[in-house]
Short mmCIF file of N, CA and C in Angstrom, two decimals:
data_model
loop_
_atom_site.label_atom_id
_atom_site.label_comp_id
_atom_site.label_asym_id
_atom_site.label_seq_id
_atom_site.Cartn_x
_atom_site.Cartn_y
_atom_site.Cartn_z
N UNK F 1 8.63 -1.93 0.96
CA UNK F 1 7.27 -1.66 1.42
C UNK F 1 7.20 -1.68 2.94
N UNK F 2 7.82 -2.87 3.42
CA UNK F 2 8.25 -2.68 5.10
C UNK F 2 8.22 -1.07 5.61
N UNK F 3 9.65 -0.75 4.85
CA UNK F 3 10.14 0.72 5.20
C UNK F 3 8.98 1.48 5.38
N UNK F 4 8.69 1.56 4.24
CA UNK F 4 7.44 2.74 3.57
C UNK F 4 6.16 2.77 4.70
N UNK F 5 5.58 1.24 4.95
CA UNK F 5 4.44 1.59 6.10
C UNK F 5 5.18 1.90 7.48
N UNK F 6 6.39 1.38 8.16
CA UNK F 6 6.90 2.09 8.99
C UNK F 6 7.18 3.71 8.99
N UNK F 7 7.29 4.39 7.72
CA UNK F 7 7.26 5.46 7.78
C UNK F 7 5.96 6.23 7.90
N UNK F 8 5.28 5.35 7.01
CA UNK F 8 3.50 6.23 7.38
C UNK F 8 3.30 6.36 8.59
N UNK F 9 3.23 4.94 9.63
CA UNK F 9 2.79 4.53 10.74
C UNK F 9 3.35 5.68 11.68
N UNK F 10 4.69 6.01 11.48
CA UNK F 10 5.61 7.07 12.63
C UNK F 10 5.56 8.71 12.13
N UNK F 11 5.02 8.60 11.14
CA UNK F 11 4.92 10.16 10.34
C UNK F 11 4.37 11.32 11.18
N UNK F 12 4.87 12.45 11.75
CA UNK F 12 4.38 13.25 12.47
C UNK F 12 3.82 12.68 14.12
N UNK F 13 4.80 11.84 14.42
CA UNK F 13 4.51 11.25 15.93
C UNK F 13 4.88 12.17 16.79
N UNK F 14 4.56 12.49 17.45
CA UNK F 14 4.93 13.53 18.58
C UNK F 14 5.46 12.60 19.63
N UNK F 15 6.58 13.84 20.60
CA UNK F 15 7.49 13.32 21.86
C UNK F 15 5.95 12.39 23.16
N UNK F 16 4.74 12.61 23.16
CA UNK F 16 3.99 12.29 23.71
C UNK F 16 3.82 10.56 23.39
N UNK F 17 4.29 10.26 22.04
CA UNK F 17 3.75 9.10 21.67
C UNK F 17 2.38 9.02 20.69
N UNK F 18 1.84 9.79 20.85
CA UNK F 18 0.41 9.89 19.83
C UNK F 18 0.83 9.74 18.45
N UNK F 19 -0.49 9.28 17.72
CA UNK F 19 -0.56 8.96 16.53
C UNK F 19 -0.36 9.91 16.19
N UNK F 20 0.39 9.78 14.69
CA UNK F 20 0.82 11.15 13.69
C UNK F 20 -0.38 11.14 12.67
N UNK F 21 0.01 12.36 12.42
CA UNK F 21 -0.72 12.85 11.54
C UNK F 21 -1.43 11.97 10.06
N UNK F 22 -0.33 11.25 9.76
CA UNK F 22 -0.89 10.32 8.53
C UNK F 22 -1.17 9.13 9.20
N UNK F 23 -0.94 8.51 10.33
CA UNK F 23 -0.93 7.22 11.11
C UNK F 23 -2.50 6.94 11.08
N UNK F 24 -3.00 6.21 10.48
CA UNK F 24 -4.70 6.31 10.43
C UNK F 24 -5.49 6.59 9.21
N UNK F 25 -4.56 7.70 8.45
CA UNK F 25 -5.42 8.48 7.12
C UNK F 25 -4.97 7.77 5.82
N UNK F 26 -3.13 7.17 6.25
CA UNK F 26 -2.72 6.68 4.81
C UNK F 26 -2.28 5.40 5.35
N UNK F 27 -2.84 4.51 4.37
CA UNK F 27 -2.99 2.97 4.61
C UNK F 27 -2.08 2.59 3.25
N UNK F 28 -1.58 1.66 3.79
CA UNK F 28 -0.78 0.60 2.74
C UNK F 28 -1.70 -0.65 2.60
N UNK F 29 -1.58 -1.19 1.61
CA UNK F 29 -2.42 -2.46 1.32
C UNK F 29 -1.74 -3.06 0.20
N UNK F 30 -1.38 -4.62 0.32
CA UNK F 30 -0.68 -5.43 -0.61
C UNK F 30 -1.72 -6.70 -0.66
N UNK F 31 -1.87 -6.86 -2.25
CA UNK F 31 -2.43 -7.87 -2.68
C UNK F 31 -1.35 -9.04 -3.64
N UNK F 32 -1.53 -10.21 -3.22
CA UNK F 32 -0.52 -11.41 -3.90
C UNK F 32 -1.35 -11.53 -4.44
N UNK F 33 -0.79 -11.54 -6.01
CA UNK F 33 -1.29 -12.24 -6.72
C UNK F 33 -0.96 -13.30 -7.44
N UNK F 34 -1.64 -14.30 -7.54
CA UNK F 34 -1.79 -15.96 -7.81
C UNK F 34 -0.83 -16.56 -6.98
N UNK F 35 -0.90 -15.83 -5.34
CA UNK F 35 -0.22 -16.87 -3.88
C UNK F 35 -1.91 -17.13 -2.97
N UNK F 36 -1.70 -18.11 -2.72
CA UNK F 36 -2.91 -18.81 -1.91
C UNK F 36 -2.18 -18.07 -0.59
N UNK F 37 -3.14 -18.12 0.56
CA UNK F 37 -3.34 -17.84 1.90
C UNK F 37 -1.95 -18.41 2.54
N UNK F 38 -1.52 -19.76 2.65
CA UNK F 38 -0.16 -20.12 3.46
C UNK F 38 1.00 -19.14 2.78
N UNK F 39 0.97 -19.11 1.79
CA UNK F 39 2.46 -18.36 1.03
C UNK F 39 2.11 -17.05 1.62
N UNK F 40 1.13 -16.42 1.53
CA UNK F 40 0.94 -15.20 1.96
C UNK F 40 1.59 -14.93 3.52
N UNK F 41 0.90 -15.88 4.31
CA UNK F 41 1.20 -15.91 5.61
C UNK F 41 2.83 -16.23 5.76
N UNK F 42 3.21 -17.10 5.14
CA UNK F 42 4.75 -17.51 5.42
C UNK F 42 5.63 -16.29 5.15
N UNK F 43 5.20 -15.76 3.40
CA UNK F 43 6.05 -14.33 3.27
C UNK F 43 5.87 -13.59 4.33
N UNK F 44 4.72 -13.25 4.74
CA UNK F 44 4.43 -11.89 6.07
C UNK F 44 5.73 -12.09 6.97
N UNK F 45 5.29 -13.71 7.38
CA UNK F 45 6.27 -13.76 8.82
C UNK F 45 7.63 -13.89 8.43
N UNK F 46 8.09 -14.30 7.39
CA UNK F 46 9.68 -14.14 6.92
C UNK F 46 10.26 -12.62 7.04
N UNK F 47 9.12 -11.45 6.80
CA UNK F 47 9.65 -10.39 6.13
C UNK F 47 9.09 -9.33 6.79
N UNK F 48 8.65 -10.17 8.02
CA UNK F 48 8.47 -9.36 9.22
C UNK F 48 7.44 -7.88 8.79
N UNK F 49 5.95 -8.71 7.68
CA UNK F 49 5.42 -7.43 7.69
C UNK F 49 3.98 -7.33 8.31
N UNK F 50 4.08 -5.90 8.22
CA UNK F 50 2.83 -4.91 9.51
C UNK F 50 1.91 -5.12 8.34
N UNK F 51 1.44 -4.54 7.33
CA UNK F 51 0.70 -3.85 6.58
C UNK F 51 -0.38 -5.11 6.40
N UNK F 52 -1.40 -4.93 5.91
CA UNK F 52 -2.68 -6.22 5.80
C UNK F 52 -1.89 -6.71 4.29
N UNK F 53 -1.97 -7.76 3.59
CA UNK F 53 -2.08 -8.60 2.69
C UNK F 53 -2.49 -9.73 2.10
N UNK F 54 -3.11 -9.25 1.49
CA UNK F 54 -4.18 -10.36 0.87
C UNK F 54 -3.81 -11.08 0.01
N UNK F 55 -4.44 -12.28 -0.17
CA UNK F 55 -4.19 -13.51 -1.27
C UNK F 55 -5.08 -13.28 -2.07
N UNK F 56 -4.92 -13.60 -3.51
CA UNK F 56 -5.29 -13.56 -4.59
C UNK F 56 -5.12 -14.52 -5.41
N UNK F 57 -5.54 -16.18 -4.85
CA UNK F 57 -4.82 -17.13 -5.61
C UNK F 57 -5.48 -17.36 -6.89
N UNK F 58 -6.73 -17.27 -7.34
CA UNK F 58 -7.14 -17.26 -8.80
C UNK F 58 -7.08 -15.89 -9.76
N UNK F 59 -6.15 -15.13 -9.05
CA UNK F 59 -6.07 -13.60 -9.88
C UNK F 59 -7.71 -13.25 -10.44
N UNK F 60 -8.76 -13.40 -9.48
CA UNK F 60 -9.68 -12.85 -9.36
C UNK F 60 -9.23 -10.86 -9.64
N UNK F 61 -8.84 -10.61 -8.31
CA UNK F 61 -8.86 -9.15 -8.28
C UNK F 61 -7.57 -8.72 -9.16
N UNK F 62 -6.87 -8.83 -9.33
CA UNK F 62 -5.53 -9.08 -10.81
C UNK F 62 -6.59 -8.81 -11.59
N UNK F 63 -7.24 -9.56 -12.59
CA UNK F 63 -7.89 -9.95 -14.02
C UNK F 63 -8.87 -8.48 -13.62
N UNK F 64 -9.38 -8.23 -12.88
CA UNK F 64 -10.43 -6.64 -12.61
C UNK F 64 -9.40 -6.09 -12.48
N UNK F 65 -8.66 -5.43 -12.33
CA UNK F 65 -7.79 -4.54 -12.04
C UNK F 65 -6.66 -4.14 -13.39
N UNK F 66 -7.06 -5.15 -14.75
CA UNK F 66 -6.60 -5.40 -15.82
C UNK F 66 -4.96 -6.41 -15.86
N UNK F 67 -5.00 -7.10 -15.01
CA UNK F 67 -3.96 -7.62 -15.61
C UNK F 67 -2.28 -7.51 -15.31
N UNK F 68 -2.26 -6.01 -14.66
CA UNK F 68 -0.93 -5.32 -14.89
C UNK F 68 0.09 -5.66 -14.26
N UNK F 69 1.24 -5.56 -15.02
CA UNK F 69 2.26 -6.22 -14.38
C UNK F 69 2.70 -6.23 -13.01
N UNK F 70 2.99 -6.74 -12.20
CA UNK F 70 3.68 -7.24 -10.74
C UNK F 70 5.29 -7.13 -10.52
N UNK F 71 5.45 -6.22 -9.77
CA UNK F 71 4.32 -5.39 -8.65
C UNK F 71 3.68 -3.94 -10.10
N UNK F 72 2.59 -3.71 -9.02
CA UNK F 72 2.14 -2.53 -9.47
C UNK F 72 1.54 -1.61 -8.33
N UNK F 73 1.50 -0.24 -8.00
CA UNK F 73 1.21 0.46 -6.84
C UNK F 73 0.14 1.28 -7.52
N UNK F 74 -0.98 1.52 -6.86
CA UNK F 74 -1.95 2.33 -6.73
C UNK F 74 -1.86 3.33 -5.82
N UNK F 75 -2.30 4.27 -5.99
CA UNK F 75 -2.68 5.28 -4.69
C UNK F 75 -4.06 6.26 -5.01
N UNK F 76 -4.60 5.99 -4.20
CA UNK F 76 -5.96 6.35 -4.08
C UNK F 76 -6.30 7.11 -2.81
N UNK F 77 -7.36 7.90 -3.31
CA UNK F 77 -8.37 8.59 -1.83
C UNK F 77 -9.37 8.74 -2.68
N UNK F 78 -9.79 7.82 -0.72
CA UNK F 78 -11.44 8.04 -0.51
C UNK F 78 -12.30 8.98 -0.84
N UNK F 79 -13.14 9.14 -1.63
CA UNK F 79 -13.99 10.35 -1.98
C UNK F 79 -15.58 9.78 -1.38
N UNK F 80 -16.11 11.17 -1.32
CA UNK F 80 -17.62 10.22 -0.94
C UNK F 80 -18.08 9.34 -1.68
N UNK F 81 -17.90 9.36 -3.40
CA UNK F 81 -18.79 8.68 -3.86
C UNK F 81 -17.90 7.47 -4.54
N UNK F 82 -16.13 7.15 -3.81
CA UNK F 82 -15.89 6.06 -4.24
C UNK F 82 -14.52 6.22 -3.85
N UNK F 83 -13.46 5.85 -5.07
CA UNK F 83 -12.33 5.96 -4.50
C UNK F 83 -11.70 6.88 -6.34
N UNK F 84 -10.67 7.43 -6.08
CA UNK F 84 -10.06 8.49 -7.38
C UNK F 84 -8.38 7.72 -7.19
N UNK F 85 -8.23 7.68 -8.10
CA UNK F 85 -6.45 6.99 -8.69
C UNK F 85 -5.77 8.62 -8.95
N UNK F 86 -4.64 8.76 -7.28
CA UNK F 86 -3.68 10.00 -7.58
C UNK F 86 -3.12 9.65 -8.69
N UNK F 87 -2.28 8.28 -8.95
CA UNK F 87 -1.21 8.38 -9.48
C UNK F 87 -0.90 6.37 -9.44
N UNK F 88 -0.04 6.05 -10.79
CA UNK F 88 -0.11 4.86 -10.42
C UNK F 88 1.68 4.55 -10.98
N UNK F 89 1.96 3.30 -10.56
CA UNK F 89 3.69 2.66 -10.47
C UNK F 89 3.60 1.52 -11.00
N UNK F 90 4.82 1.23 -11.99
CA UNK F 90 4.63 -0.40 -12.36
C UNK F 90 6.07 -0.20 -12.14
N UNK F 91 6.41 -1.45 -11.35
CA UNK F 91 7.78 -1.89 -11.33
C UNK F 91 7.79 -1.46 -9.60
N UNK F 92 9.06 -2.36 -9.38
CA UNK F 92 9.66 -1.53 -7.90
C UNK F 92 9.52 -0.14 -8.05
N UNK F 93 9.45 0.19 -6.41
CA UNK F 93 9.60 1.45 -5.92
C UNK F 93 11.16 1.62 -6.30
N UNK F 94 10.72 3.01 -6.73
CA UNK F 94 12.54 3.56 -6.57
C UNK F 94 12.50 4.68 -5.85
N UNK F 95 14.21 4.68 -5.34
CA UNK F 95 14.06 5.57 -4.09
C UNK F 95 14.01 5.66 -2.74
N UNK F 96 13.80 6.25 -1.75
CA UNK F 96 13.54 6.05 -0.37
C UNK F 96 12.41 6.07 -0.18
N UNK F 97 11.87 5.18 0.71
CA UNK F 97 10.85 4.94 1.73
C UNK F 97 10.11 7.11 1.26
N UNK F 98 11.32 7.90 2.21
CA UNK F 98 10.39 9.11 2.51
C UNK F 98 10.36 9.38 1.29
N UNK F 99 11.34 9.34 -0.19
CA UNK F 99 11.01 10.25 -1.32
C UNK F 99 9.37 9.64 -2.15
N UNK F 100 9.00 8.48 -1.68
CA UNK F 100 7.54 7.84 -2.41
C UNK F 100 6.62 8.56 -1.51
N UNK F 101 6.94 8.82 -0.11
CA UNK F 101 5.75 9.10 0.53
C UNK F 101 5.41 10.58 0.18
N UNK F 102 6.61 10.99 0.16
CA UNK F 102 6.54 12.59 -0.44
C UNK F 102 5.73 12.60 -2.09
N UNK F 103 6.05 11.77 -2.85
CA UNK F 103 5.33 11.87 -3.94
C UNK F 103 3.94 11.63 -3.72
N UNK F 104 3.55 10.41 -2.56
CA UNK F 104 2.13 10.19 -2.36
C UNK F 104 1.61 11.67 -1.42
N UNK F 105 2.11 12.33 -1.01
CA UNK F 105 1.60 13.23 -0.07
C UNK F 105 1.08 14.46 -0.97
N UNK F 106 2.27 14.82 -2.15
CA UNK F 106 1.96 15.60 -3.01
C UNK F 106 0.88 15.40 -4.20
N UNK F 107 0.24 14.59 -4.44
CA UNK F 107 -0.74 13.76 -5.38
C UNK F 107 -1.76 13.89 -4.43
N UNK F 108 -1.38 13.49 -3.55
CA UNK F 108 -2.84 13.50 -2.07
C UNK F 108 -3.34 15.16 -2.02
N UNK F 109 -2.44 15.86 -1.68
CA UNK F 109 -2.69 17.70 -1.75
C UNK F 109 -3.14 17.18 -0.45
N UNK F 110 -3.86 18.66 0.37
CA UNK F 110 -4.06 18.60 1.76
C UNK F 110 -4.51 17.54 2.16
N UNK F 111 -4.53 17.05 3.67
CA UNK F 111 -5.34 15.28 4.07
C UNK F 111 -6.41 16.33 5.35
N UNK F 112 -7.34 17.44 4.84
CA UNK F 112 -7.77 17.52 5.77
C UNK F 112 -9.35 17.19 6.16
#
C-alpha cells in the first residue's frame, strides 16, 4: 500500500515538479480495524506510511461495512449524490503497485 500511494502521489508529475494528474483526484485511505489510535500510530511510523489511517477500535465502521474479511479494498468515486463502488478486493493486493492502479484507473474510466 506504501508503494501504491507513492505511485498515485507521483503519477503524471511533470519535469517542473507539479502535481500529476491523479495527485489530488485519487486518494488512498486505510482503516484498522479493532487497533486503537497508539497501534495505529506506531504501525504508520514503523512502515513509514504517507496515506491517512484510521482506527477502528470497536469495529464500529467494520460491522457497517458488513463485516468483511481483512484486508479488504474498496474503490470508489465521488458522485454528486454520494459515493458508487468501481470494484471491490478481499485479500492482499496482487501484483504491482502500477498493475492495481491500472485496474483502478480502468474501473474509474475518464477522471475528468
Amino acid at each position: 500500500l506504501r508503494a501504491l500511494h507513492a505511485r498515485i502521489a507521483s503519477a503524471g508529475q511533470g519535469a517542473s515538479g507539479s502535481r500529476g494528474e491523479l495527485a489530488g483526484r485519487v486518494r488512498l485511505v486505510g482503516i484498522a480495524a479493532g487497533d486503537d489510535w497508539n497501534l495505529v500510530q506506531a504501525f504508520r511510523q514503523r512502515h513509514g506510511l504517507a496515506f491517512p489511517l484510521f482506527a477502528d477500535p470497536e469495529l464500529a465502521l467494520h460491522g457497517q461495512l458488513g463485516n468483511l474479511p481483512v484486508p479488504f479494498t474498496w474503490v470508489l468515486r465521488r458522485e454528486a449524490d454520494g459515493f458508487r463502488v468501481l470494484f471491490t478486493h478481499a485479500g492482499a493486493l496482487s501484483g504491482t503497485p502500477a498493475d492495481f492502479l491500472d485496474r483502478v484507473l480502468a474501473a474509474a474510466g475518464p477522471l475528468s
